[in-house]
Short mmCIF file of C-alpha atoms and ligand atoms in Angstrom, two decimals:
data_model
loop_
_atom_site.label_atom_id
_atom_site.label_comp_id
_atom_site.label_asym_id
_atom_site.label_seq_id
_atom_site.Cartn_x
_atom_site.Cartn_y
_atom_site.Cartn_z
CA MET V 449 -17.19 -12.54 -10.14
CA THR V 450 -15.12 -16.16 -9.60
CA ALA V 451 -14.11 -17.65 -6.51
CA ALA V 452 -10.26 -17.46 -7.80
CA SER V 453 -10.69 -13.53 -8.45
CA ASP V 454 -12.73 -12.79 -5.06
CA ASN V 455 -9.22 -14.57 -3.96
CA LEU V 456 -7.13 -12.29 -5.66
CA THR V 457 -9.03 -9.09 -4.44
CA LEU V 458 -8.42 -10.31 -0.78
CA ARG V 459 -4.75 -10.92 -1.32
CA LEU V 460 -4.19 -7.66 -3.03
CA LEU V 461 -6.67 -5.84 -0.24
CA ARG V 462 -4.11 -7.64 2.55
CA GLU V 463 -1.20 -6.21 0.70
CA VAL V 464 -2.51 -2.56 0.29
CA LEU V 465 -3.53 -2.71 4.06
CA SER V 466 0.16 -3.93 5.02
CA CYS V 467 1.57 -0.76 3.45
CA PRO V 468 2.04 1.64 6.66
CA SER V 469 0.75 4.76 4.45
CA VAL V 470 -0.10 7.40 6.98
CA THR V 471 -1.05 10.43 4.90
CA PRO V 472 0.49 11.89 3.03
CA GLU V 473 2.72 8.67 2.73
CA ASP V 474 1.61 5.98 0.25
CA LYS V 475 4.29 3.33 0.84
CA GLY V 476 4.03 1.23 -2.12
CA CYS V 477 -0.26 1.07 -2.83
CA GLN V 478 -0.37 2.56 -5.99
CA ASN V 479 2.24 0.84 -7.18
CA LEU V 480 0.38 -2.34 -5.91
CA ILE V 481 -3.25 -1.26 -7.67
CA SER V 482 -1.55 -0.37 -10.79
CA GLY V 483 0.32 -3.57 -10.96
CA PHE V 484 -2.65 -5.66 -10.81
CA LEU V 485 -4.33 -3.13 -13.21
CA ILE V 486 -1.64 -2.58 -16.07
CA ASP V 487 -1.92 -6.95 -16.10
CA ALA V 488 -5.31 -6.43 -17.52
CA GLY V 489 -4.00 -3.84 -20.12
CA PHE V 490 -4.90 -0.69 -18.09
CA GLU V 491 -2.35 1.99 -18.65
CA SER V 492 -0.90 4.10 -15.83
CA GLU V 493 0.68 7.19 -15.27
CA THR V 494 2.12 8.95 -11.86
CA ILE V 495 1.39 12.91 -10.82
CA CYS V 496 3.43 13.24 -8.10
CA ARG V 497 4.34 16.62 -6.07
CA GLY V 498 6.30 17.01 -2.67
CA LYS V 499 5.66 13.69 -0.42
CA THR V 500 2.26 13.11 -2.08
CA ASP V 501 1.92 10.37 -4.85
CA ASN V 502 -1.15 10.34 -7.30
CA LEU V 503 -2.09 7.69 -9.71
CA TYR V 504 -4.00 8.01 -12.59
CA CYS V 505 -4.93 4.52 -14.52
CA TRP V 506 -7.61 4.13 -17.39
CA TYR V 507 -8.58 1.85 -19.93
CA GLY V 508 -9.95 2.74 -23.91
CA SER V 509 -9.52 5.73 -25.56
CA ALA V 510 -13.02 7.04 -26.46
CA GLY V 511 -16.50 7.32 -25.47
CA PRO V 512 -18.11 8.34 -21.70
CA LEU V 513 -15.30 8.19 -18.97
CA PHE V 514 -16.40 6.86 -15.50
CA LEU V 515 -13.78 7.87 -12.76
CA PHE V 516 -13.22 6.00 -9.54
CA ALA V 517 -11.40 8.35 -7.19
CA GLY V 518 -9.94 7.22 -4.20
CA HIS V 519 -7.07 7.47 -1.45
CA THR V 520 -4.88 5.45 -0.39
CA ASP V 521 -3.72 7.15 2.91
CA VAL V 522 -4.63 6.69 6.23
CA VAL V 523 -4.84 8.49 9.51
CA PRO V 524 -2.33 7.79 11.95
CA PRO V 525 -3.51 4.53 13.76
CA GLY V 526 -3.63 6.36 17.67
CA CYS V 527 -3.93 3.85 20.22
CA GLY V 528 -5.84 0.92 21.00
CA TRP V 529 -5.48 -1.61 18.75
CA ASN V 530 -5.39 -5.47 19.78
CA THR V 531 -3.39 -6.18 16.44
CA ASP V 532 -0.93 -4.72 14.79
CA PRO V 533 -2.87 -1.70 12.48
CA PHE V 534 -0.81 -2.81 9.16
CA ALA V 535 -0.55 -6.73 9.90
CA PRO V 536 -4.58 -6.97 8.30
CA THR V 537 -5.59 -9.93 10.88
CA GLU V 538 -8.85 -12.10 10.48
CA VAL V 539 -11.16 -11.54 13.74
CA ASP V 540 -14.98 -12.94 13.93
CA GLY V 541 -15.74 -12.77 10.11
CA ASN V 542 -13.52 -9.50 9.98
CA LEU V 543 -10.42 -8.42 8.89
CA VAL V 544 -9.11 -5.47 10.93
CA ALA V 545 -6.63 -2.74 9.54
CA ARG V 546 -5.99 0.81 9.60
CA GLY V 547 -7.47 2.15 5.77
CA ALA V 548 -10.18 -0.93 6.18
CA GLN V 549 -13.04 1.03 6.09
CA ASP V 550 -11.07 4.50 4.88
CA MET V 551 -11.24 3.40 2.13
CA LYS V 552 -8.51 1.14 0.64
CA THR V 553 -11.19 -1.79 0.53
CA SER V 554 -13.01 0.46 -1.92
CA ASP V 555 -9.67 1.29 -3.93
CA VAL V 556 -9.12 -2.59 -4.09
CA CYS V 557 -12.66 -3.65 -4.71
CA PHE V 558 -12.77 -0.87 -7.30
CA ALA V 559 -9.84 -2.27 -8.97
CA ALA V 560 -11.02 -5.77 -9.35
CA ALA V 561 -14.34 -4.93 -10.68
CA ALA V 562 -12.79 -2.57 -13.33
CA LYS V 563 -10.22 -5.42 -13.87
CA GLN V 564 -13.16 -8.26 -14.21
CA PHE V 565 -14.97 -5.93 -16.45
CA VAL V 566 -12.45 -4.79 -19.27
CA LYS V 567 -11.69 -8.91 -19.29
CA ASN V 568 -15.37 -9.39 -19.86
CA PHE V 569 -16.48 -6.79 -22.11
CA PRO V 570 -12.51 -5.47 -23.68
CA ASN V 571 -14.65 -3.76 -26.39
CA PHE V 572 -17.04 -1.95 -24.19
CA LYS V 573 -18.06 1.54 -25.60
CA GLY V 574 -16.34 3.77 -23.17
CA ARG V 575 -13.08 4.59 -20.90
CA ILE V 576 -12.83 3.22 -17.01
CA ALA V 577 -10.18 5.41 -15.51
CA LEU V 578 -8.69 5.46 -11.66
CA LEU V 579 -7.53 8.44 -9.78
CA LEU V 580 -5.97 7.49 -6.41
CA THR V 581 -4.06 10.19 -3.99
CA SER V 582 -1.96 9.85 -0.98
CA ASP V 583 -3.02 13.51 0.41
CA GLU V 584 -6.90 13.25 1.49
CA GLU V 585 -6.56 12.92 5.03
CA GLY V 586 -3.90 15.78 4.81
CA ASP V 587 -4.47 19.30 3.60
CA GLY V 588 -5.29 17.95 0.37
CA LYS V 589 -3.05 20.60 -1.44
CA ASP V 590 -1.04 17.67 -3.27
CA GLY V 591 -3.33 15.42 -3.73
CA THR V 592 -6.76 15.19 -6.26
CA ALA V 593 -7.22 18.69 -6.41
CA PHE V 594 -3.34 18.88 -8.22
CA ALA V 595 -4.11 15.78 -10.08
CA ILE V 596 -7.09 16.90 -11.53
CA GLU V 597 -5.55 20.28 -12.77
CA GLU V 598 -2.92 17.75 -14.66
CA LEU V 599 -5.20 16.15 -15.86
CA LYS V 600 -7.56 18.72 -17.15
CA LYS V 601 -3.96 20.19 -19.12
CA LYS V 602 -4.53 17.00 -21.09
CA GLY V 603 -8.25 17.51 -21.87
CA ILE V 604 -9.18 14.81 -19.27
CA GLN V 605 -12.41 15.01 -17.75
CA PRO V 606 -14.83 12.56 -16.60
CA ASP V 607 -18.82 12.02 -17.34
CA PHE V 608 -19.30 9.94 -14.34
CA CYS V 609 -17.42 10.17 -10.98
CA ILE V 610 -18.08 7.35 -7.67
CA VAL V 611 -15.31 8.03 -5.31
CA GLY V 612 -15.23 5.34 -3.26
CA GLU V 613 -15.77 7.12 0.64
CA PRO V 614 -17.60 4.72 3.48
CA THR V 615 -20.93 6.21 3.21
CA CYS V 616 -22.68 3.13 4.53
CA SER V 617 -24.60 3.57 7.91
CA LYS V 618 -25.69 0.19 8.89
CA GLU V 619 -25.25 -2.36 5.77
CA LEU V 620 -23.63 -2.49 2.86
CA GLY V 621 -25.62 -0.83 -0.12
CA ASP V 622 -28.34 1.44 2.39
CA THR V 623 -26.40 5.09 1.62
CA ILE V 624 -25.04 6.98 -1.65
CA LYS V 625 -24.17 10.30 -0.78
CA ASN V 626 -25.00 12.67 -3.68
CA GLY V 627 -24.03 16.04 -2.17
CA ARG V 628 -22.26 17.53 0.50
CA ARG V 629 -22.65 20.63 2.65
CA GLY V 630 -19.63 23.33 1.92
CA SER V 631 -17.35 23.90 5.27
CA CYS V 632 -15.91 27.54 6.04
CA ASN V 633 -13.51 28.48 9.20
CA CYS V 634 -12.75 31.61 10.47
CA ARG V 635 -10.30 33.03 13.25
CA VAL V 636 -10.94 36.10 14.74
CA THR V 637 -8.67 38.22 17.34
CA ILE V 638 -10.72 40.96 19.41
CA TYR V 639 -8.36 43.68 21.01
CA GLY V 640 -9.38 45.44 24.05
CA GLU V 641 -7.68 47.53 26.77
CA GLN V 642 -5.38 45.44 28.81
CA GLY V 643 -5.47 46.51 33.14
CA HIS V 644 -6.44 45.17 36.22
CA VAL V 645 -9.67 43.77 37.35
CA ALA V 646 -10.72 46.23 40.21
CA TYR V 647 -10.58 49.04 37.56
CA PRO V 648 -13.64 47.92 35.01
CA LEU V 649 -13.45 52.08 33.50
CA LYS V 650 -9.56 52.04 32.93
CA VAL V 651 -9.98 48.51 30.87
CA GLU V 652 -12.00 47.22 27.81
CA ASN V 653 -13.03 43.53 28.04
CA PRO V 654 -11.98 41.69 24.53
CA ILE V 655 -13.38 38.55 26.61
CA HIS V 656 -16.94 40.22 27.12
CA THR V 657 -17.05 41.77 23.41
CA ALA V 658 -16.23 38.24 22.39
CA SER V 659 -19.30 36.51 24.10
CA LYS V 660 -21.31 39.41 22.67
CA ILE V 661 -20.05 38.30 18.92
CA ILE V 662 -20.40 34.86 19.12
CA SER V 663 -23.88 34.70 20.85
CA LYS V 664 -25.24 37.16 18.01
CA LEU V 665 -23.70 34.77 15.30
CA ALA V 666 -25.15 31.26 17.19
CA GLN V 667 -28.48 33.11 16.80
CA THR V 668 -28.57 33.89 13.53
CA GLN V 669 -30.26 32.17 11.07
CA TRP V 670 -27.80 31.72 7.87
CA ASP V 671 -31.08 30.56 5.05
CA GLN V 672 -33.76 28.30 5.58
CA GLY V 673 -31.62 24.80 4.06
CA CYS V 674 -32.43 23.35 0.51
CA GLU V 675 -33.43 20.11 -0.47
CA GLY V 676 -31.50 17.69 0.58
CA PHE V 677 -29.51 19.87 2.76
CA PRO V 678 -30.53 21.33 6.29
CA SER V 679 -30.03 24.71 7.35
CA THR V 680 -26.56 26.53 7.76
CA SER V 681 -24.84 25.30 11.20
CA PHE V 682 -22.52 27.29 13.36
CA GLN V 683 -19.89 25.61 15.69
CA VAL V 684 -17.41 27.52 17.72
CA SER V 685 -13.95 25.35 17.83
CA ASN V 686 -11.67 27.35 19.58
CA ILE V 687 -11.51 30.08 22.27
CA THR V 688 -8.65 31.38 23.83
CA ALA V 689 -8.16 34.54 26.16
CA GLY V 690 -6.55 35.26 29.65
CA THR V 691 -2.71 35.38 31.45
CA GLY V 692 -4.03 32.75 33.99
CA ALA V 693 -4.02 35.34 36.44
CA VAL V 694 -7.30 36.45 38.52
CA ASN V 695 -6.71 39.80 38.42
CA ILE V 696 -5.41 41.02 34.89
CA VAL V 697 -8.45 41.86 32.18
CA PRO V 698 -6.41 40.52 29.23
CA GLY V 699 -5.47 42.68 26.10
CA SER V 700 -7.04 40.30 23.64
CA CYS V 701 -9.86 37.25 22.71
CA SER V 702 -8.99 35.12 19.99
CA PHE V 703 -11.78 32.56 18.87
CA VAL V 704 -12.03 30.39 15.70
CA PHE V 705 -15.46 29.10 14.23
CA ASN V 706 -16.52 26.89 11.55
CA LEU V 707 -19.88 26.83 9.35
CA ARG V 708 -21.11 24.19 7.38
CA TYR V 709 -23.58 25.64 4.46
CA ASN V 710 -25.65 24.00 1.90
CA PRO V 711 -25.89 24.78 -2.02
CA ALA V 712 -28.65 27.59 -1.21
CA THR V 713 -26.06 29.85 0.23
CA SER V 714 -22.33 31.02 -0.91
CA GLY V 715 -19.21 31.13 1.10
CA GLN V 716 -19.03 34.50 0.10
CA GLU V 717 -22.71 35.47 1.61
CA ILE V 718 -21.82 34.11 4.74
CA GLU V 719 -18.47 35.77 5.24
CA ASN V 720 -19.95 39.17 4.41
CA LYS V 721 -23.04 38.34 7.36
CA ALA V 722 -20.75 37.08 9.64
CA ASN V 723 -18.23 40.18 8.84
CA GLY V 724 -20.94 42.37 9.57
CA ILE V 725 -21.89 40.86 12.95
CA ILE V 726 -18.52 40.98 14.49
CA LYS V 727 -17.40 44.46 13.14
CA GLU V 728 -20.61 45.36 14.62
CA PHE V 729 -19.27 44.85 17.94
CA ALA V 730 -15.63 45.38 17.71
CA GLU V 731 -14.22 47.87 15.36
CA ASN V 732 -10.40 46.70 16.42
CA SER V 733 -10.19 43.17 15.34
CA ASP V 734 -8.49 40.70 12.92
CA ILE V 735 -10.80 38.30 10.95
CA SER V 736 -9.18 35.77 8.40
CA TRP V 737 -11.19 33.08 6.76
CA GLU V 738 -10.08 29.65 5.26
CA HIS V 739 -12.72 28.13 2.35
CA SER V 740 -11.83 24.64 2.95
CA ALA V 741 -15.20 22.97 0.60
CA PHE V 742 -17.69 24.48 -1.62
CA PRO V 743 -21.21 22.52 -1.19
CA PHE V 744 -22.19 20.35 -4.20
CA LYS V 745 -25.18 18.37 -5.12
CA THR V 746 -25.22 16.14 -7.84
CA GLU V 747 -27.96 16.93 -10.19
CA GLY V 748 -27.72 13.92 -13.22
CA LYS V 749 -29.53 10.86 -12.15
CA GLU V 750 -27.55 8.38 -14.92
CA LEU V 751 -25.11 7.39 -12.62
CA THR V 752 -26.98 7.08 -9.67
CA GLY V 753 -29.54 5.18 -11.48
CA CYS V 754 -27.26 2.77 -12.40
CA LEU V 755 -25.60 2.49 -8.77
CA GLU V 756 -28.94 2.09 -7.46
CA LYS V 757 -29.92 -1.12 -9.48
CA ALA V 758 -26.74 -2.58 -8.80
CA ILE V 759 -26.84 -2.21 -5.45
CA SER V 760 -30.78 -3.83 -5.18
CA LYS V 761 -29.22 -6.64 -7.49
CA VAL V 762 -26.45 -6.99 -4.98
CA GLN V 763 -27.83 -6.04 -1.94
CA ASP V 764 -31.65 -6.25 -2.18
CA ILE V 765 -32.14 -2.99 -0.58
CA LYS V 766 -32.97 0.51 -1.88
CA PRO V 767 -29.87 3.04 -0.73
CA ALA V 768 -30.42 6.45 0.53
CA LEU V 769 -29.63 9.48 -1.11
CA SER V 770 -27.53 11.85 1.57
CA THR V 771 -25.52 14.46 1.79
CA THR V 772 -24.68 14.40 5.64
CA GLY V 773 -21.00 13.70 7.07
CA GLY V 774 -17.36 15.37 6.48
CA THR V 775 -16.02 16.77 3.66
CA SER V 776 -14.17 14.34 0.63
CA ASP V 777 -12.25 14.90 -2.31
CA ALA V 778 -15.62 14.86 -4.20
CA ARG V 779 -15.81 18.64 -3.19
CA PHE V 780 -12.58 19.30 -5.80
CA ILE V 781 -14.45 16.66 -8.52
CA SER V 782 -17.85 18.15 -8.44
CA ARG V 783 -16.16 21.07 -10.28
CA TRP V 784 -14.54 19.13 -13.05
CA CYS V 785 -17.22 16.60 -13.48
CA SER V 786 -21.27 16.67 -13.78
CA GLU V 787 -22.24 13.58 -12.12
CA VAL V 788 -20.11 12.62 -8.86
CA VAL V 789 -21.64 10.51 -6.21
CA GLU V 790 -19.87 8.66 -3.42
CA PHE V 791 -20.29 5.15 -2.31
CA GLY V 792 -18.30 2.69 -0.17
CA PRO V 793 -18.63 0.32 2.78
CA VAL V 794 -19.87 0.83 6.27
CA ASN V 795 -18.64 3.85 8.45
CA ASN V 796 -19.08 2.71 11.52
CA LEU V 797 -15.30 2.67 12.63
CA ILE V 798 -13.24 5.34 10.66
CA HIS V 799 -10.72 6.90 12.34
CA LYS V 800 -10.83 4.91 15.35
CA ALA V 801 -8.84 1.66 16.94
CA ASN V 802 -9.60 -1.93 15.69
CA GLU V 803 -11.20 -0.66 12.31
CA SER V 804 -12.29 -3.41 10.25
CA ILE V 805 -14.18 -4.22 7.22
CA PRO V 806 -16.92 -7.71 7.13
CA LEU V 807 -14.84 -10.15 4.70
CA LYS V 808 -18.24 -11.06 3.36
CA ASP V 809 -18.61 -7.07 2.35
CA ILE V 810 -15.57 -7.56 -0.18
CA PRO V 811 -16.99 -9.62 -2.72
CA LYS V 812 -20.19 -7.77 -2.96
CA LEU V 813 -18.89 -4.37 -2.86
CA THR V 814 -16.90 -5.40 -5.78
CA GLU V 815 -19.71 -6.66 -7.68
CA ILE V 816 -22.08 -3.75 -6.88
CA TYR V 817 -18.71 -1.59 -8.39
CA TYR V 818 -18.63 -4.55 -11.27
CA GLN V 819 -22.76 -3.81 -11.80
CA THR V 820 -22.73 -0.68 -12.02
CA LEU V 821 -20.10 -0.73 -15.00
CA VAL V 822 -22.00 -3.05 -16.81
CA ASN V 823 -25.29 -0.40 -15.87
CA LEU V 824 -23.79 2.20 -17.63
CA PHE V 825 -22.27 0.83 -20.64
CA SER V 826 -24.67 -0.80 -21.34
CA VAL V 827 -23.62 -4.39 -21.73
CA SER V 828 -25.41 -7.92 -21.22
CA SER V 829 -24.51 -8.97 -17.98
CA LYS V 830 -21.65 -11.95 -17.57
ZN1 LIG Y 1344 -11.58 8.93 3.08
#
């Protein structure tokens, strides 16, 4: 990468960070990135639904397909900012703006790497594509999941994918995510018999029943974990009951719990086991489940090896492989592409006020993505 191309990357990043693209709005980010790539011979297509914009940009017509997946939407700024969150500002060697870590910097760095790569190796044997969505931080219905279905109809299927979410913990290059846990939520309402607290024989207290259920669910050992993953975790996130009065046993009690699970367990097994525990204590109850992510672990090693080699070259460290953290669009992509990993900048300020990216990491991240393409397509480095 040259100083001139680094300047162009920074200019594009500043423009993209200036777009107030609070989910599910894109506010022109994808247009800026596609314009930058079309200049270098990429083709592009928009796949929109509802308020969501999805962009698919590609170069090359045959051979293995490498996909970069990212999102241009950001979470709302919230309060506590010292600068305008949508006016990127340099402070002490960092570029401060909403989306600086999660994840406009990766989007732009990858676009810059891909542009440089096709300029240096216009006849490489393979294809490079970017899939950007503006609906990752929201419910995701019209985002990557929908775009994948549309791309599948055209026979498009990537062989390798990097999702550019911020994965590093202390230093750029220290962590690659090669899997994620599954996640499901369950909403339960227990019905009892409302009445006066002074007449225990005339009431059936649903809070007492709920507490027995929660206690048993919390003590349950769901599984033993599996290679690279901890055992399944259970947490209650909400509990609601009572009228506010001190002398009424309420008629119902509702609670919500979440389970994060590993690939050794299925969502259905978890659901069956939990339903059994709830029904054991409460015949009269409503239970509803939502499965927001299925777990995955990338078994392929080809892309991971190319990325590790690129990181060692640029940063001189060996990245750790990790499956921790929340969900990302990799949950959809892993069912479409056999080797998907996540790699992006340090994530210590995501969703916080004064989110920022070290300026020095911008050319380094670009170079890591570039060297990954060099390794993957086996061209000799320029
Ligand atoms: Zn993100």
